[in-house]
mmCIF file of C-alpha atoms in Angstrom:
data_model
loop_
_atom_site.group_PDB
_atom_site.id
_atom_site.type_symbol
_atom_site.label_atom_id
_atom_site.label_comp_id
_atom_site.label_asym_id
_atom_site.label_seq_id
_atom_site.Cartn_x
_atom_site.Cartn_y
_atom_site.Cartn_z
ATOM 1 C CA GLU K 1 4.895 -0.716 28.490
ATOM 2 C CA VAL K 2 6.263 -2.252 25.314
ATOM 3 C CA GLN K 3 9.739 -3.656 25.763
ATOM 4 C CA LEU K 4 12.070 -5.437 23.382
ATOM 5 C CA VAL K 5 15.335 -6.749 24.773
ATOM 6 C CA GLU K 6 17.934 -8.260 22.463
ATOM 7 C CA SER K 7 20.699 -10.597 23.541
ATOM 8 C CA GLY K 8 23.215 -12.976 22.055
ATOM 9 C CA GLY K 9 25.587 -10.594 20.347
ATOM 10 C CA GLY K 10 29.335 -10.883 20.643
ATOM 11 C CA LEU K 11 32.584 -11.543 18.853
ATOM 12 C CA VAL K 12 32.609 -14.312 16.266
ATOM 13 C CA THR K 13 35.190 -15.370 13.710
ATOM 14 C CA PRO K 14 34.457 -15.183 9.971
ATOM 15 C CA GLY K 15 32.465 -18.201 8.871
ATOM 16 C CA GLY K 16 31.073 -18.675 12.342
ATOM 17 C CA SER K 17 27.531 -18.685 13.658
ATOM 18 C CA LEU K 18 25.559 -16.783 16.248
ATOM 19 C CA ARG K 19 21.984 -16.785 17.479
ATOM 20 C CA LEU K 20 20.333 -13.562 18.525
ATOM 21 C CA SER K 21 17.265 -13.421 20.721
ATOM 22 C CA CYS K 22 14.701 -10.728 21.390
ATOM 23 C CA ALA K 23 12.438 -10.951 24.422
ATOM 24 C CA ALA K 24 9.184 -9.055 24.021
ATOM 25 C CA SER K 25 6.806 -7.821 26.693
ATOM 26 C CA GLY K 26 4.024 -5.324 27.196
ATOM 27 C CA PHE K 27 2.018 -6.233 24.108
ATOM 28 C CA THR K 28 0.286 -9.197 22.483
ATOM 29 C CA PHE K 29 3.340 -10.596 20.750
ATOM 30 C CA ASN K 30 1.518 -13.207 18.666
ATOM 31 C CA THR K 31 -0.448 -10.555 16.777
ATOM 32 C CA TYR K 32 2.489 -8.532 15.438
ATOM 33 C CA THR K 33 4.906 -8.990 12.588
ATOM 34 C CA MET K 34 8.453 -8.667 13.895
ATOM 35 C CA ASN K 35 11.656 -7.583 12.212
ATOM 36 C CA TRP K 36 15.409 -7.451 12.517
ATOM 37 C CA VAL K 37 17.165 -4.278 11.398
ATOM 38 C CA ARG K 38 20.910 -3.759 11.578
ATOM 39 C CA GLN K 39 23.303 -0.845 11.607
ATOM 40 C CA ALA K 40 26.981 -1.182 10.839
ATOM 41 C CA PRO K 41 29.282 1.055 12.913
ATOM 42 C CA GLY K 42 28.882 4.656 11.787
ATOM 43 C CA LYS K 43 26.535 3.653 8.976
ATOM 44 C CA GLY K 44 22.825 3.772 8.200
ATOM 45 C CA LEU K 45 19.987 1.381 8.851
ATOM 46 C CA GLU K 46 19.493 -1.845 6.922
ATOM 47 C CA TRP K 47 16.408 -4.037 7.126
ATOM 48 C CA VAL K 48 17.392 -7.694 7.595
ATOM 49 C CA SER K 49 14.295 -9.864 7.896
ATOM 50 C CA SER K 50 10.667 -10.000 8.945
ATOM 51 C CA ILE K 51 8.324 -12.707 10.187
ATOM 52 C CA SER K 52 4.528 -12.658 10.354
ATOM 53 C CA PRO K 53 2.629 -13.439 13.557
ATOM 54 C CA GLY K 54 2.090 -17.096 12.695
ATOM 55 C CA SER K 55 5.458 -17.492 10.936
ATOM 56 C CA ASN K 56 3.621 -18.033 7.647
ATOM 57 C CA TYR K 57 5.368 -15.180 5.873
ATOM 58 C CA ILE K 58 9.112 -14.769 6.194
ATOM 59 C CA TYR K 59 11.243 -12.378 4.184
ATOM 60 C CA TYR K 60 14.948 -11.615 4.008
ATOM 61 C CA ALA K 61 17.209 -9.035 2.454
ATOM 62 C CA ASP K 62 19.063 -10.637 -0.448
ATOM 63 C CA SER K 63 22.477 -10.534 1.222
ATOM 64 C CA MET K 64 21.138 -12.547 4.169
ATOM 65 C CA LYS K 65 19.212 -15.200 2.262
ATOM 66 C CA GLY K 66 20.576 -18.665 2.876
ATOM 67 C CA ARG K 67 22.739 -17.487 5.776
ATOM 68 C CA PHE K 68 20.254 -16.034 8.248
ATOM 69 C CA THR K 69 17.101 -17.644 9.605
ATOM 70 C CA ILE K 70 14.421 -15.712 11.450
ATOM 71 C CA SER K 71 12.049 -17.517 13.786
ATOM 72 C CA ARG K 72 9.769 -16.840 16.697
ATOM 73 C CA ASP K 73 8.269 -18.647 19.664
ATOM 74 C CA ASN K 74 4.942 -17.040 20.484
ATOM 75 C CA ALA K 75 4.601 -19.090 23.657
ATOM 76 C CA LYS K 76 7.815 -17.508 24.917
ATOM 77 C CA ASN K 77 7.196 -14.046 23.414
ATOM 78 C CA SER K 78 10.533 -14.322 21.702
ATOM 79 C CA LEU K 79 12.071 -13.558 18.326
ATOM 80 C CA TYR K 80 15.271 -15.119 17.053
ATOM 81 C CA LEU K 81 17.850 -14.641 14.336
ATOM 82 C CA GLN K 82 20.152 -17.538 13.573
ATOM 83 C CA MET K 83 23.150 -16.244 11.659
ATOM 84 C CA SER K 84 25.693 -18.483 9.940
ATOM 85 C CA SER K 85 28.553 -18.091 7.481
ATOM 86 C CA LEU K 86 29.179 -14.723 9.052
ATOM 87 C CA ARG K 87 31.309 -12.178 7.227
ATOM 88 C CA ALA K 88 33.135 -9.071 8.359
ATOM 89 C CA GLU K 89 30.444 -6.973 6.670
ATOM 90 C CA ASP K 90 27.817 -8.478 9.001
ATOM 91 C CA THR K 91 29.412 -6.544 11.866
ATOM 92 C CA ALA K 92 26.635 -4.321 13.163
ATOM 93 C CA VAL K 93 24.228 -3.538 15.950
ATOM 94 C CA TYR K 94 21.200 -5.746 15.415
ATOM 95 C CA TYR K 95 17.843 -4.382 16.512
ATOM 96 C CA CYS K 96 14.568 -6.202 16.804
ATOM 97 C CA ALA K 97 11.646 -4.011 15.870
ATOM 98 C CA ARG K 98 7.888 -4.363 15.953
ATOM 99 C CA ASP K 99 5.711 -3.654 12.940
ATOM 100 C CA TYR K 100 3.310 -0.790 13.476
ATOM 101 C CA GLN K 101 -0.017 -2.321 12.510
ATOM 102 C CA ALA K 102 -1.707 -4.239 9.752
ATOM 103 C CA GLY K 103 -1.196 -2.545 6.421
ATOM 104 C CA VAL K 104 1.587 -0.233 7.574
ATOM 105 C CA VAL K 105 5.153 -1.465 7.628
ATOM 106 C CA ALA K 106 6.681 0.965 10.081
ATOM 107 C CA PHE K 107 8.829 -0.009 13.021
ATOM 108 C CA ASP K 108 7.176 1.562 16.036
ATOM 109 C CA PHE K 109 9.131 -0.051 18.861
ATOM 110 C CA TRP K 110 12.771 -1.035 18.864
ATOM 111 C CA GLY K 111 15.032 -2.828 21.267
ATOM 112 C CA GLN K 112 18.301 -1.335 22.464
ATOM 113 C CA GLY K 113 20.265 -3.464 20.031
ATOM 114 C CA THR K 114 22.952 -6.115 20.384
ATOM 115 C CA LEU K 115 26.382 -5.753 18.808
ATOM 116 C CA VAL K 116 27.721 -8.489 16.570
ATOM 117 C CA THR K 117 31.392 -8.255 15.667
ATOM 118 C CA VAL K 118 32.782 -10.575 13.011
ATOM 119 C CA SER K 119 36.554 -10.590 13.178
ATOM 120 C CA SER K 120 39.467 -12.961 13.376
ATOM 121 C CA ASP P 1 15.689 -2.726 -4.853
ATOM 122 C CA ILE P 2 14.186 0.722 -4.379
ATOM 123 C CA GLN P 3 16.893 3.280 -3.666
ATOM 124 C CA MET P 4 16.082 6.054 -1.227
ATOM 125 C CA THR P 5 18.172 9.198 -1.532
ATOM 126 C CA GLN P 6 18.080 11.781 1.216
ATOM 127 C CA SER P 7 19.391 15.301 1.029
ATOM 128 C CA PRO P 8 21.223 16.913 2.505
ATOM 129 C CA SER P 9 23.484 14.344 4.183
ATOM 130 C CA SER P 10 24.172 16.811 6.946
ATOM 131 C CA LEU P 11 22.646 20.061 8.028
ATOM 132 C CA SER P 12 23.466 22.764 10.538
ATOM 133 C CA ALA P 13 20.693 25.033 11.765
ATOM 134 C CA SER P 14 19.871 27.363 14.634
ATOM 135 C CA VAL P 15 17.296 26.893 17.360
ATOM 136 C CA GLY P 16 13.961 28.123 16.067
ATOM 137 C CA ASP P 17 14.803 27.539 12.413
ATOM 138 C CA ARG P 18 12.636 25.714 9.946
ATOM 139 C CA VAL P 19 14.482 22.643 8.687
ATOM 140 C CA THR P 20 13.570 20.581 5.644
ATOM 141 C CA ILE P 21 14.931 17.208 4.589
ATOM 142 C CA THR P 22 14.039 15.604 1.293
ATOM 143 C CA CYS P 23 13.828 11.948 0.359
ATOM 144 C CA GLN P 24 13.607 10.726 -3.210
ATOM 145 C CA ALA P 25 12.672 7.195 -4.190
ATOM 146 C CA SER P 26 14.048 5.515 -7.293
ATOM 147 C CA GLN P 27 10.505 4.592 -8.283
ATOM 148 C CA ASP P 28 6.942 5.454 -7.344
ATOM 149 C CA ILE P 29 6.219 4.290 -3.797
ATOM 150 C CA SER P 30 2.830 5.993 -3.379
ATOM 151 C CA ASN P 31 2.811 7.240 0.236
ATOM 152 C CA TYR P 32 4.527 4.183 1.725
ATOM 153 C CA LEU P 33 7.191 6.267 3.382
ATOM 154 C CA ASN P 34 8.164 6.588 7.043
ATOM 155 C CA TRP P 35 10.536 8.881 8.937
ATOM 156 C CA TYR P 36 12.703 7.995 11.938
ATOM 157 C CA GLN P 37 14.868 9.941 14.330
ATOM 158 C CA GLN P 38 17.992 8.399 15.813
ATOM 159 C CA LYS P 39 19.986 10.013 18.582
ATOM 160 C CA PRO P 40 23.590 8.919 19.211
ATOM 161 C CA GLY P 41 23.832 5.556 20.889
ATOM 162 C CA LYS P 42 20.072 5.046 20.806
ATOM 163 C CA ALA P 43 17.630 3.011 18.764
ATOM 164 C CA PRO P 44 15.681 4.790 16.040
ATOM 165 C CA LYS P 45 12.308 6.273 16.888
ATOM 166 C CA LEU P 46 9.358 6.336 14.520
ATOM 167 C CA LEU P 47 8.189 9.908 13.910
ATOM 168 C CA MET P 48 5.921 9.694 10.901
ATOM 169 C CA TYR P 49 4.278 6.969 8.860
ATOM 170 C CA ASP P 50 2.607 6.965 5.470
ATOM 171 C CA ALA P 51 4.442 10.163 4.566
ATOM 172 C CA SER P 52 2.362 12.583 6.598
ATOM 173 C CA ASN P 53 0.916 10.852 9.652
ATOM 174 C CA LEU P 54 2.447 11.882 12.941
ATOM 175 C CA GLU P 55 3.117 9.033 15.325
ATOM 176 C CA THR P 56 1.364 9.318 18.690
ATOM 177 C CA GLY P 57 3.256 11.493 21.130
ATOM 178 C CA VAL P 58 5.488 13.117 18.530
ATOM 179 C CA PRO P 59 5.506 16.920 18.735
ATOM 180 C CA SER P 60 3.518 18.769 16.112
ATOM 181 C CA ARG P 61 6.571 20.758 14.985
ATOM 182 C CA PHE P 62 7.418 17.675 12.932
ATOM 183 C CA SER P 63 5.568 17.249 9.652
ATOM 184 C CA GLY P 64 5.868 15.345 6.414
ATOM 185 C CA SER P 65 4.485 15.467 2.915
ATOM 186 C CA GLY P 66 4.818 13.983 -0.522
ATOM 187 C CA SER P 67 3.826 11.020 -2.583
ATOM 188 C CA GLY P 68 5.131 9.107 -5.537
ATOM 189 C CA LYS P 69 8.881 9.644 -5.622
ATOM 190 C CA HIS P 70 9.395 12.910 -3.749
ATOM 191 C CA PHE P 71 8.953 13.457 -0.012
ATOM 192 C CA THR P 72 9.806 16.141 2.481
ATOM 193 C CA PHE P 73 10.213 16.143 6.242
ATOM 194 C CA THR P 74 10.056 19.448 8.092
ATOM 195 C CA ILE P 75 10.826 20.625 11.598
ATOM 196 C CA THR P 76 9.167 23.980 12.256
ATOM 197 C CA GLY P 77 10.920 25.660 15.135
ATOM 198 C CA LEU P 78 14.034 23.562 15.704
ATOM 199 C CA GLN P 79 14.668 22.598 19.337
ATOM 200 C CA PRO P 80 17.994 21.532 20.882
ATOM 201 C CA GLU P 81 16.601 18.053 21.537
ATOM 202 C CA ASP P 82 16.024 17.578 17.800
ATOM 203 C CA ILE P 83 19.729 17.001 17.257
ATOM 204 C CA ALA P 84 19.825 13.573 15.673
ATOM 205 C CA THR P 85 20.116 11.693 12.418
ATOM 206 C CA TYR P 86 16.915 11.332 10.440
ATOM 207 C CA TYR P 87 16.092 8.463 8.099
ATOM 208 C CA CYS P 88 13.356 7.861 5.572
ATOM 209 C CA GLN P 89 12.207 4.304 4.862
ATOM 210 C CA GLN P 90 10.008 2.869 2.107
ATOM 211 C CA TYR P 91 7.791 -0.152 2.407
ATOM 212 C CA ASP P 92 6.211 -0.243 -1.025
ATOM 213 C CA ASN P 93 8.433 -3.149 -2.072
ATOM 214 C CA LEU P 94 10.650 -5.700 -0.413
ATOM 215 C CA PRO P 95 13.357 -5.279 0.633
ATOM 216 C CA TYR P 96 12.345 -2.384 2.823
ATOM 217 C CA THR P 97 15.013 0.247 2.320
ATOM 218 C CA PHE P 98 16.198 3.297 4.203
ATOM 219 C CA GLY P 99 17.731 6.524 3.071
ATOM 220 C CA GLN P 100 21.356 7.087 4.014
ATOM 221 C CA GLY P 101 20.398 9.504 6.768
ATOM 222 C CA THR P 102 20.574 13.234 7.395
ATOM 223 C CA LYS P 103 22.643 14.349 10.361
ATOM 224 C CA LEU P 104 21.197 17.459 11.938
ATOM 225 C CA GLU P 105 23.399 19.696 14.073
ATOM 226 C CA ILE P 106 22.821 22.928 15.926
ATOM 227 C CA LYS P 107 24.749 26.019 14.831
#
């Protein structure tokens, strides 16, 4: 059974940093592109970042470039999102999501999400 | 960025109804369009990919069509468990973008 379990969310002050983790199981992690998608309270979905299986291709949404860093450890079946210079508008539930398959960018499995609150 | 515009933003329908949601892209995205269902407090669930392909295990009352800039998502025979918010998502260009969502309620 595919499982994605996020952790690391919490309350952080503006300008602060936080590192999110996503533990994957039930599939061959090192063969899938992985993503972070976020959802502000009461709002829609926003793609944040993606990373290819070998970390060769990394992409970010413009508003996260330079502040967020996606990474993965295939030996540990884990995905990470290092967030810095956090702003109030980064407050959201952050989901890790698996890419569907080669050639199709659809998110077929999602974690339960971890809430990040940026507030003083 | 490609803008995805869904309509309506909210919709009320009765059990058994046929429900249609539309999604319009700001530019041609071929068929690189997916649909998700999100129930309150839950993660989104992939329903359809590439505009018209039903994800494994998804009931056949869900269907999708379209290409280019105009897409539709249809539920034929609405069930109580279909109450959710539905999102379209394009992957023709980075950044991948979602529609604003359509909240579906039961009358």
